[in-house]
Tab-separated table of C-alpha atoms and ligand atoms in Angstrom:
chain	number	residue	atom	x	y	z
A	1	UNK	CA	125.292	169.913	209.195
A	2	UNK	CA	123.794	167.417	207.121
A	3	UNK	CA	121.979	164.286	207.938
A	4	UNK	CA	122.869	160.486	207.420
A	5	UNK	CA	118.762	159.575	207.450
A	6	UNK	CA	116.215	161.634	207.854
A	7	UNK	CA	112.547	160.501	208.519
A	8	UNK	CA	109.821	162.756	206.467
A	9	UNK	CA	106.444	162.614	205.939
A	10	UNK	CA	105.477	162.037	209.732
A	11	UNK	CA	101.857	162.670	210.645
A	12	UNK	CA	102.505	163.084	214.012
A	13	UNK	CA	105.158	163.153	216.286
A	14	UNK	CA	104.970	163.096	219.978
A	15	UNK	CA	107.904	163.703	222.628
A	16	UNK	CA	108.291	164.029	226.326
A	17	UNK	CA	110.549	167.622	226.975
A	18	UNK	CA	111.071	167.879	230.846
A	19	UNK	CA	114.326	166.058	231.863
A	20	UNK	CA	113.235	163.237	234.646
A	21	UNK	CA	112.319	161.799	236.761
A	22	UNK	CA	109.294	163.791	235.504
A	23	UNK	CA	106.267	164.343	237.974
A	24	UNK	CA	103.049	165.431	238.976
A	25	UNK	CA	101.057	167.524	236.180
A	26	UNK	CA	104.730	167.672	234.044
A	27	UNK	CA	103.685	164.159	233.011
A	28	UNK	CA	100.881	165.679	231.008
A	29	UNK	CA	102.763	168.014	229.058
A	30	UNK	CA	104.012	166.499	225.758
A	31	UNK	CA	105.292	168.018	222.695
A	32	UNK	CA	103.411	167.200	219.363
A	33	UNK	CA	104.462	168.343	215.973
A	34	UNK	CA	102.485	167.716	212.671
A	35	UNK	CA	103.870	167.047	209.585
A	36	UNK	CA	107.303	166.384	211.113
A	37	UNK	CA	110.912	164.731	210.199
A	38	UNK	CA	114.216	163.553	212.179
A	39	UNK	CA	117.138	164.248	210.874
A	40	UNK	CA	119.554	161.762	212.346
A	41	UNK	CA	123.805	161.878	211.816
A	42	UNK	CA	126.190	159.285	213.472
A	43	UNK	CA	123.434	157.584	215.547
A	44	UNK	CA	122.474	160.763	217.386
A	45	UNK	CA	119.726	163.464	216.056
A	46	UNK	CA	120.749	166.333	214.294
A	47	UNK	CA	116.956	168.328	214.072
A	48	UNK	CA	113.375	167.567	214.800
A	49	UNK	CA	110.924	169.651	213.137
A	50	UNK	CA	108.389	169.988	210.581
A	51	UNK	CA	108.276	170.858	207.208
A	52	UNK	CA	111.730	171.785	206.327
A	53	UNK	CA	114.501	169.412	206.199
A	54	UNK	CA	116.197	170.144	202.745
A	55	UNK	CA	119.178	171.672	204.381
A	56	UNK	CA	119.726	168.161	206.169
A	57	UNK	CA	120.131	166.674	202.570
A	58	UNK	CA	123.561	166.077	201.143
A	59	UNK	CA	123.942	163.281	198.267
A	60	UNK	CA	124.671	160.677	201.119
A	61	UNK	CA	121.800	160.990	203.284
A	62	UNK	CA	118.958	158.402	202.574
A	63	UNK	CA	115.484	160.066	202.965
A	64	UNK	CA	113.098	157.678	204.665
A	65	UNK	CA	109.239	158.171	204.248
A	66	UNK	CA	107.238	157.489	206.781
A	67	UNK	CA	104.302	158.124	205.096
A	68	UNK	CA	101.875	159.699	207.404
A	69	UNK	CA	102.698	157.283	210.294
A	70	UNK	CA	103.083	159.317	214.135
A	71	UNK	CA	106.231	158.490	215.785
A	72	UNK	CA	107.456	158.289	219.550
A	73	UNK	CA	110.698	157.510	221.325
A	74	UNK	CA	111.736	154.306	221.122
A	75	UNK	CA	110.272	152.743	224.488
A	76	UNK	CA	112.495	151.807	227.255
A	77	UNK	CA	111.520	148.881	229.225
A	78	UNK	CA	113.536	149.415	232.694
A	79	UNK	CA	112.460	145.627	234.221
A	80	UNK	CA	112.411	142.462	232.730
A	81	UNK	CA	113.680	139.314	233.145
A	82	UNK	CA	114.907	138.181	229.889
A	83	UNK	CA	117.370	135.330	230.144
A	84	UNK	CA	115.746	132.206	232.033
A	85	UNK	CA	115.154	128.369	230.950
A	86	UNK	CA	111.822	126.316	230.022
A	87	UNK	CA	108.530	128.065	230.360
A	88	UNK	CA	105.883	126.820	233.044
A	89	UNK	CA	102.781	126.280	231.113
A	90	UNK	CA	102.365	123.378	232.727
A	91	UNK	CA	101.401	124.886	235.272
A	92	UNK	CA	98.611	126.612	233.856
A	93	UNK	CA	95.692	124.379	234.449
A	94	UNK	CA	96.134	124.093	238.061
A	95	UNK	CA	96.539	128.305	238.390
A	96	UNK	CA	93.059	128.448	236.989
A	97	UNK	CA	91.617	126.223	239.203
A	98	UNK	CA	92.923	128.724	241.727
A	99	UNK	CA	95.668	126.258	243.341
A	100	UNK	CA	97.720	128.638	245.402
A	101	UNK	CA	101.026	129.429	244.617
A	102	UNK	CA	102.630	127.543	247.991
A	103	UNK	CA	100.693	124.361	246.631
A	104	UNK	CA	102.378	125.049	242.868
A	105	UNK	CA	105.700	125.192	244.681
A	106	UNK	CA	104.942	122.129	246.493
A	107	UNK	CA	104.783	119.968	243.726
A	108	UNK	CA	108.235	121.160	242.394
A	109	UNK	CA	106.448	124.326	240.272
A	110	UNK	CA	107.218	128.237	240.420
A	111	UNK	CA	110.094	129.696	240.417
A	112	UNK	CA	112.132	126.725	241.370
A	113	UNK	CA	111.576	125.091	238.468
A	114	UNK	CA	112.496	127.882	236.185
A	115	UNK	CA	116.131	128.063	238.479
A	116	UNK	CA	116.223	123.946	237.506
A	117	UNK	CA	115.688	124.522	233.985
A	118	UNK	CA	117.906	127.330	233.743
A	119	UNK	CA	120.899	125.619	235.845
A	120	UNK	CA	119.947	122.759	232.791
A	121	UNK	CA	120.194	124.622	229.721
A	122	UNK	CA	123.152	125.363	227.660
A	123	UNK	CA	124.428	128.616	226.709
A	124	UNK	CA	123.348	127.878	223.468
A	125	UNK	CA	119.484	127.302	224.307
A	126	UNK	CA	119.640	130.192	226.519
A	127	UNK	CA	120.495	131.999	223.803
A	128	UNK	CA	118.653	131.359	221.101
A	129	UNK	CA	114.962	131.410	223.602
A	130	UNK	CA	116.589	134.888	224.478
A	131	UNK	CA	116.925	135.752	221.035
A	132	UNK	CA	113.465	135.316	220.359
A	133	UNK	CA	111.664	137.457	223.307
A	134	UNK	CA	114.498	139.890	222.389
A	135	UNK	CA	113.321	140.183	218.746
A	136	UNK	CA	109.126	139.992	220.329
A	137	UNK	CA	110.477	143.209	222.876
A	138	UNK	CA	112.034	145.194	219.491
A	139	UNK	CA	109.183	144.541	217.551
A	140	UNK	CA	106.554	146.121	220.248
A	141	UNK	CA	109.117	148.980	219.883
A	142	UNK	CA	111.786	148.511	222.984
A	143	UNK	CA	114.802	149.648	221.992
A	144	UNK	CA	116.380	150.009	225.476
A	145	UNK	CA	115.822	146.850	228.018
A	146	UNK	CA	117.218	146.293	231.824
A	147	UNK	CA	117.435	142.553	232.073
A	148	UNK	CA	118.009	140.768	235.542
A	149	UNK	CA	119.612	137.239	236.072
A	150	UNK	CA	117.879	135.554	239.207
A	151	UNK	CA	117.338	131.945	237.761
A	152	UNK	CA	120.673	130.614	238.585
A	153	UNK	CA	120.699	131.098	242.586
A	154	UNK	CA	124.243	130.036	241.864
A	155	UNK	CA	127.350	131.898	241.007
A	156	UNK	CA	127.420	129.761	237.774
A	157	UNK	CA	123.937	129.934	236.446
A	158	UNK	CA	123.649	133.104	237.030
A	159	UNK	CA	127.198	133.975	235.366
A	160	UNK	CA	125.807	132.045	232.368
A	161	UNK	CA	122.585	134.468	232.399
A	162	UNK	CA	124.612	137.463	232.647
A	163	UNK	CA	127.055	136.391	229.583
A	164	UNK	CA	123.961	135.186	227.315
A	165	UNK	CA	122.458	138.657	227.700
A	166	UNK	CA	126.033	140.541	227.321
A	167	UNK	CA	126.455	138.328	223.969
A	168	UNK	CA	122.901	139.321	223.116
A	169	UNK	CA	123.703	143.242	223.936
A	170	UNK	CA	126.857	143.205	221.251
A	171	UNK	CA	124.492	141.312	218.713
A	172	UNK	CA	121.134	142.505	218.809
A	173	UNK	CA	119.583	146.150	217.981
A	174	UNK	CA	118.142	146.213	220.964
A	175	UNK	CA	120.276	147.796	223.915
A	176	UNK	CA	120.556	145.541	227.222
A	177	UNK	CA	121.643	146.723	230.448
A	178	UNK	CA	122.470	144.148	233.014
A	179	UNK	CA	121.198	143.517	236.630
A	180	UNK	CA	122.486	140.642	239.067
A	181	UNK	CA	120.170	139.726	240.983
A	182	UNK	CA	121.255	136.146	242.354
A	183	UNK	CA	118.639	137.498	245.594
A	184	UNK	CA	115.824	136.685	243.541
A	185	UNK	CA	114.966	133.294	246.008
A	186	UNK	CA	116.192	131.262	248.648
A	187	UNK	CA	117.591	128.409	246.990
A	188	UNK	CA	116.421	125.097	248.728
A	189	UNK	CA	119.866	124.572	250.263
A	190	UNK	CA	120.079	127.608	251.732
A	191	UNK	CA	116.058	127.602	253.089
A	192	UNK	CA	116.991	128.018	256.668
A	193	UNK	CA	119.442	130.171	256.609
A	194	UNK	CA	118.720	133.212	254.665
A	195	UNK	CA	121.170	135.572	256.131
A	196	UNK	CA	124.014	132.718	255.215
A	197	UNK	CA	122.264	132.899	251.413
A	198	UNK	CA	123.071	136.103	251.118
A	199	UNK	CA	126.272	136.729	252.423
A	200	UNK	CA	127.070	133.964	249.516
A	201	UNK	CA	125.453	136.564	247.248
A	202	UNK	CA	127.550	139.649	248.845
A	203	UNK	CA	130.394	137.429	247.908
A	204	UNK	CA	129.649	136.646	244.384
A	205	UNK	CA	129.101	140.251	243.759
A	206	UNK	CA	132.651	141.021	243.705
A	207	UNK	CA	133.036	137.873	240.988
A	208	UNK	CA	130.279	139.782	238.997
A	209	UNK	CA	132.109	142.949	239.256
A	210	UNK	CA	135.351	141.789	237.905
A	211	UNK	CA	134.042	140.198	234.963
A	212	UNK	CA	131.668	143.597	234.596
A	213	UNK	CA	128.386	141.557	233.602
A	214	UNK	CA	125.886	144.182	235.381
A	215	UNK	CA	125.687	147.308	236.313
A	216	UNK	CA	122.850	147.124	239.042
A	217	UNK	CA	121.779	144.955	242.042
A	218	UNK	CA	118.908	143.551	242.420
A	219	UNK	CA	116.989	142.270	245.481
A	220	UNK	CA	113.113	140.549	246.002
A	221	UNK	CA	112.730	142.213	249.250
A	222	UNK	CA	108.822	140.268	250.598
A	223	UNK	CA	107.686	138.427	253.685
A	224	UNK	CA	109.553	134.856	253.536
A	225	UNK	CA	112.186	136.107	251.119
A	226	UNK	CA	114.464	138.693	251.928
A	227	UNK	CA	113.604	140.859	254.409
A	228	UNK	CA	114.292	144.441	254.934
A	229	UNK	CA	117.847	144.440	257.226
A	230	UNK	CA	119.107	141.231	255.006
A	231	UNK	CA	117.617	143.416	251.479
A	232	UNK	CA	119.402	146.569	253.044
A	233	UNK	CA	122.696	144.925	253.901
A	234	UNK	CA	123.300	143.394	250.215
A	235	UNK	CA	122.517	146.355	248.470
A	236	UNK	CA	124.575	148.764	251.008
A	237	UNK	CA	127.780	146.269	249.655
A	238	UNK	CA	126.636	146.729	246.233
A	239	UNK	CA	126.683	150.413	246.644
A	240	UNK	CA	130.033	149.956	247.901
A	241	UNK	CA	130.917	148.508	244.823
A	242	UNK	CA	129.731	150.921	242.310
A	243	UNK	CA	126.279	148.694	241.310
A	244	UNK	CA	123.377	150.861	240.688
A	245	UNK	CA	120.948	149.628	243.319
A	246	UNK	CA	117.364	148.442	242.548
A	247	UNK	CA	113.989	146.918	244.734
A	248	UNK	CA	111.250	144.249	243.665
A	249	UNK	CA	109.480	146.144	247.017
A	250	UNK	CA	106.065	145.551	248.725
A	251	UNK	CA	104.685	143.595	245.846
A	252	UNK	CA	102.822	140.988	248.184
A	253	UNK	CA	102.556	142.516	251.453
A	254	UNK	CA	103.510	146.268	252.945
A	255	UNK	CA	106.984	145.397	254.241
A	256	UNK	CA	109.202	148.299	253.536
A	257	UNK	CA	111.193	147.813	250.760
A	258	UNK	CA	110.260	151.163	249.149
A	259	UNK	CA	111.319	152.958	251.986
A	260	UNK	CA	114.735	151.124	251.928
A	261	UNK	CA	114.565	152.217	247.998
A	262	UNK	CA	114.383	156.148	249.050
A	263	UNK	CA	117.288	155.661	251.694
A	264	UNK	CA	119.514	153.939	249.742
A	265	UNK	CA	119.093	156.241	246.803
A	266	UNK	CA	118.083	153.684	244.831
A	267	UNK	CA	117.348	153.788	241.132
A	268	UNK	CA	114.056	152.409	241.179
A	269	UNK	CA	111.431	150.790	243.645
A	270	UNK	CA	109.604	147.908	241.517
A	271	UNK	CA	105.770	146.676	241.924
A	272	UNK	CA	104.393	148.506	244.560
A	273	UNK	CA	101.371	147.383	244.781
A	274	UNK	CA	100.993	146.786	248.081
A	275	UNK	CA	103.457	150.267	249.451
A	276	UNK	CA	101.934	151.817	252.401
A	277	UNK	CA	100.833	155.544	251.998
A	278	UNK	CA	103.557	156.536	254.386
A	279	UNK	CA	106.229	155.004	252.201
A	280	UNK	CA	104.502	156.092	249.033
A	281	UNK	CA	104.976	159.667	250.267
A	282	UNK	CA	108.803	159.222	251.337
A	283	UNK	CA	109.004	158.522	247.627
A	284	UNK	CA	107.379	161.402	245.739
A	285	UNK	CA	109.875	163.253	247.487
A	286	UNK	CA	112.374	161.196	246.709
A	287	UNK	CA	114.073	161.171	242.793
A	288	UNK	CA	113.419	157.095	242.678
A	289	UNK	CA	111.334	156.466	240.121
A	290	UNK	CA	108.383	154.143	240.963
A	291	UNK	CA	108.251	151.413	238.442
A	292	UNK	CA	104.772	149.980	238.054
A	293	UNK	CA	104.288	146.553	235.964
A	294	UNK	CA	100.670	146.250	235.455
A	295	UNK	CA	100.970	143.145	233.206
A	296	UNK	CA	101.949	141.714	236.439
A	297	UNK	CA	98.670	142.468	238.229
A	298	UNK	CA	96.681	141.469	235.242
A	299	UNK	CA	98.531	137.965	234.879
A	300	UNK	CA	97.961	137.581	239.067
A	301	UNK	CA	94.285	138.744	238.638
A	302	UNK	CA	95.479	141.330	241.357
A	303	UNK	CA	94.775	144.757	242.641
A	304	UNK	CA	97.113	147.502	240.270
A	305	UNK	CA	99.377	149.553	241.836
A	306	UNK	CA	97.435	152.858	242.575
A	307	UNK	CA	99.012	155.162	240.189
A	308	UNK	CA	97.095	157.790	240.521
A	309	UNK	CA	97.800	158.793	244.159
A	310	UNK	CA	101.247	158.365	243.768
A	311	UNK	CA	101.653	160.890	240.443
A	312	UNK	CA	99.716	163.094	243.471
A	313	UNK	CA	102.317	162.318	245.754
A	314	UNK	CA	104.908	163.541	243.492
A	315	UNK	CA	105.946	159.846	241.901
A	316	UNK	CA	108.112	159.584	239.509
A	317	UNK	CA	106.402	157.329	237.464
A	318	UNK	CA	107.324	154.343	235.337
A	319	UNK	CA	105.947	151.238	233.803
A	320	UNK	CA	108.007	148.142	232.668
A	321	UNK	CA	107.158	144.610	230.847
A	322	UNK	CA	108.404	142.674	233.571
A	323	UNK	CA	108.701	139.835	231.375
A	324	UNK	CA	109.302	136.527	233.590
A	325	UNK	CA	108.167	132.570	233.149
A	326	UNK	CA	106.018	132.590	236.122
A	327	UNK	CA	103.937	135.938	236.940
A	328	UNK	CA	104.137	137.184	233.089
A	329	UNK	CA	105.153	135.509	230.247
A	330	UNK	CA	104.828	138.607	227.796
A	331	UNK	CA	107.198	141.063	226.193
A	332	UNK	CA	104.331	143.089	225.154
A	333	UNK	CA	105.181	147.038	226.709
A	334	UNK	CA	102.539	148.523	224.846
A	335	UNK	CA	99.971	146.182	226.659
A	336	UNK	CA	101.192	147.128	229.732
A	337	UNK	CA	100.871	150.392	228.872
A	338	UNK	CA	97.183	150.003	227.951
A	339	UNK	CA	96.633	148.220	230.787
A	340	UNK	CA	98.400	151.593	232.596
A	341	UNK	CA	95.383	153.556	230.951
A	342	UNK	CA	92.757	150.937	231.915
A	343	UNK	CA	93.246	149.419	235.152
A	344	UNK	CA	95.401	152.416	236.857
A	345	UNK	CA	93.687	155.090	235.040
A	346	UNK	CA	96.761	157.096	233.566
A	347	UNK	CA	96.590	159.430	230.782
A	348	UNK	CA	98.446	158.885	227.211
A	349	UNK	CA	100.875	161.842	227.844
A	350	UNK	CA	101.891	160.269	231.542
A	351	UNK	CA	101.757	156.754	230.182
A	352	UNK	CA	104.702	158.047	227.173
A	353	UNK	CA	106.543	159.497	230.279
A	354	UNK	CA	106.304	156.445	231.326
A	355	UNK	CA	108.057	154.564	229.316
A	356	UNK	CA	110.763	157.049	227.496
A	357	UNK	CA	111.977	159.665	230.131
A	358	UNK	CA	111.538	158.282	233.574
A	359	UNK	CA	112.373	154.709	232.315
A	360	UNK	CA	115.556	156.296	231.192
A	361	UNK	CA	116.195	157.697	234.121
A	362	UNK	CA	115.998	154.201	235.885
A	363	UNK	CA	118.280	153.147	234.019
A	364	UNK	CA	120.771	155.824	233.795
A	365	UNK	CA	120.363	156.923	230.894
A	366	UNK	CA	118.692	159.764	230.979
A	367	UNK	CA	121.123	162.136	228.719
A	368	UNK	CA	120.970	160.202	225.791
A	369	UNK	CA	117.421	158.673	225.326
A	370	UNK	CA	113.904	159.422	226.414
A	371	UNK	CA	113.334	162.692	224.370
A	372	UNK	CA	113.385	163.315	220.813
A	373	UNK	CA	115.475	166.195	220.229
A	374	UNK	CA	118.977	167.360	219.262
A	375	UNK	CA	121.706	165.614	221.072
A	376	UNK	CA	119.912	162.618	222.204
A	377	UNK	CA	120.299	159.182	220.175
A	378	UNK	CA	118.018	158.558	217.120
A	379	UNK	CA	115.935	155.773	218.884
A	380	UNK	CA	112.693	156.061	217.596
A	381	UNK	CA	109.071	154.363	216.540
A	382	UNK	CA	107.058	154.694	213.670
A	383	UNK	CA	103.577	153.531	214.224
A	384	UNK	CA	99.788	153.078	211.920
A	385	UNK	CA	98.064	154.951	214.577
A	386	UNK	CA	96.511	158.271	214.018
A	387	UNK	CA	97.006	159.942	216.985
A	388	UNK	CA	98.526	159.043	220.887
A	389	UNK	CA	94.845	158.657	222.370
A	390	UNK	CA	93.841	155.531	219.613
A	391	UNK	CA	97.350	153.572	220.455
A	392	UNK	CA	95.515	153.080	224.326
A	393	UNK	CA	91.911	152.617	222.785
A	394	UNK	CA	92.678	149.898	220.323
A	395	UNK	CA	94.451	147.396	222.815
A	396	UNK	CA	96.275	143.839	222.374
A	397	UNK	CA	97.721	144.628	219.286
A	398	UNK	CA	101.063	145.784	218.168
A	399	UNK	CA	101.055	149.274	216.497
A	400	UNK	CA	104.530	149.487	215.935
A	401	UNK	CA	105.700	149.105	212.154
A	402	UNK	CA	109.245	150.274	211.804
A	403	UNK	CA	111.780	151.290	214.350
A	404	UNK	CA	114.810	152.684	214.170
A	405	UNK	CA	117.811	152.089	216.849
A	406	UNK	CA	120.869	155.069	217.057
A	407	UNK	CA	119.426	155.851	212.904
A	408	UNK	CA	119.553	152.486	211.915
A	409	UNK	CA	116.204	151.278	210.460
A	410	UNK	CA	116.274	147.859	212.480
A	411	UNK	CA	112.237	146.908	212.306
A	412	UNK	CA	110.584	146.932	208.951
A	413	UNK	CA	106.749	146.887	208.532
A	414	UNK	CA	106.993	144.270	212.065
A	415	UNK	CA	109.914	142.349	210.753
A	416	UNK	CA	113.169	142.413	212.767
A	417	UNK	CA	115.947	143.345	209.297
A	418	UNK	CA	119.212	144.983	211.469
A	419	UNK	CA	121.759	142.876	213.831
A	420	UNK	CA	124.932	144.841	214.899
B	1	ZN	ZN1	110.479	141.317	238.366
């Protein structure tokens, strides 16, 4: 078979092999071939290899050269929250002076504000700020992204957030997979009644399934927001429904949610940081993947998750952007990935897992992305590093140059070129 594009000249190229969710000392073993190409035909690869690709070549194929750069999987960022309006800078001043977050709220700040500004904007300026974060994620090398409404709080709003990143998904390189999550707050109408809140999200679900703008539910399951029974009773429904089911669990305090994640078979428990050991161990022997977002803790000035005892404990581990207005305003993945080596003490081989296989897996889409090799899709990363150890050691900047989505070169030399 011959190739549509194939990739020479690659210094290095490094791949994940075990299928996910990937665990323990598996998340150390990586594939690395020198001197290597990808031979790519209708979006999906064809051959990995090195040396020897002239059997690929036909006279249609175009030969890219990548000359000398190391390549890895496109990165899959399982967690953000893309689509929301303003930004809360103005609220900057008073975080460093350490006003607590309750004061912040008081004053008409946090999240709040970001569901006012959002329920404000247009379609139009939704878009177009979504655009832009979407072109920052591609060109720090996501090609995949989950992205959760939440900024609504009302069937409308978040309807609006859901169809601005479902126009973005059939524009943009960059592949978005949709999460409702309209239980992301109590909306101020609704702040004495949570269990009346969400049976008004239970009934908007169906609205969101009809008009298919996610695939997965969402729920902040903490102290003061939605507890455990009210977290486990939306998400049952969703289930119900055919919605993938997801946690933000024990971010703040130890409340359970991560348990919840392992009995509802859930396809990810988010944050973590603050999961009992009990719970930690119901999920390394679970196949939920433990999402960490370390930019998260870094923003917060908080204690990481503890990574390291849960790859022990049999974790499947991930790490996400979780790119929001309020507790990290940055579409940087490889920073959270440095900050994965860092502050939480991960290796470079678990930290690629991290973000390519058992991302995928989060998502669903485990079959087609994650690995390079034959028969998945030719997302992939071409970066001026010279091996995986330097992309951790020289931090805060982007490495990625080019990047190519299903064989399409879509990033050149850190400029967005491809749209659908
Ligand atoms: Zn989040």
């Amino acid at each position: 078979m011959t190739a549509d594009l194939i990739v020479y000249n690659i210094s290095k190229l490094y791949t994940p092999y075990h299928k996910p969710p990937v665990k323990k000392e598996k998340l150390r073993e990586i594939i690395m071939i020198k001197d290597a190409f990808i031979a790519v035909k209708d979006e999906m690869i064809i051959a990995v290899g090195s040396d020897h690709y002239e059997m690929y070549i036909d006279s249609d194929t175009s030969l890219y050269n990548a000359q000398g750069k190391v390549c890895f999987p496109g990165f899959i960022d399982a967690h953000t929250h893309l689509v929301f309006g303003g930004s809360r800078e103005h609220e900057f001043a008073d975080k460093l002076e350490g006003i607590p977050y309750i004061e912040i709220l008081k004053k008409g700040g946090g999240i709040l504000s970001s569901v006012e500004m959002t329920r404000n904007a247009t379609f139009e300026e939704l878009y177009e700020k979504s655009l832009k974060s979407l072109d920052q994620m591609l060109r720090f090398g996501s090609t995949t992204i989950e992205a959760k409404s939440g900024y609504g709080l009302n069937l409308e709003t978040e309807i609006k957030q859901l169809e601005v990143a479902k126009e973005l998904n059939q524009f943009h390189p960059v592949d978005i997979l949709s999460t409702y999550m309209g239980a992301h707050a109590i909306p101020i109408d609704y702040k004495d009644n949570h269990e009346g809140y969400v049976d008004q999200v239970i009934e908007d679900l169906k609205v969101i399934k009809e008009k298919e703008l996610a695939t997965a539910v969402d729920v902040f399951c903490e102290d003061h927001v939605f507890d455990v029974n009210l977290s486990r009773k939306l998400l049952n429904k969703a289930k119900k429904l055919g919605f993938d089911v997801k946690l933000h669990a024990d971010e703040i305090v130890s409340l359970g949610g991560t348990a919840l994640a392992v009995e509802l078979e859930a396809k990810s428990a988010d944050h973590l940081m603050a999961a009992s050991l009990k719970d930690l161990q119901e999920l390394g022997n679970s196949n939920v993947i433990g999402n960490l977002l370390p930019s998260t803790a870094f923003y917060l000035n908080k204690n990481y998750a503890n990574a390291r005892m849960m790859i022990d404990l049999g974790v499947g581990v991930a790490i996400s952007s979780d790119y929001n207005p309020g507790s990290t305003p940055s579409e940087n993945i490889q920073f959270a990935m440095q900050l994965g080596a860092l502050k939480m003490k991960m290796t470079p081989n678990e930290l690629l897992h991290s973000v390519t296989v058992n991302a995928a897996y989060a998502l669903g889409l485990e079959k087609k992305l994650g690995i390079l090799d034959v028969g998945y899709q030719g997302d992939f990363l071409l970066l001026d590093i010279p091996n995986i150890e330097y992309f951790f050691y020289h931090y805060g900047i982007n490495h990625v140059k080019d990047v190519f989505k299903k064989g399409r070169l879509v990033v050149k030399n850190e400029r967005v070129i491809g749209r659908k």
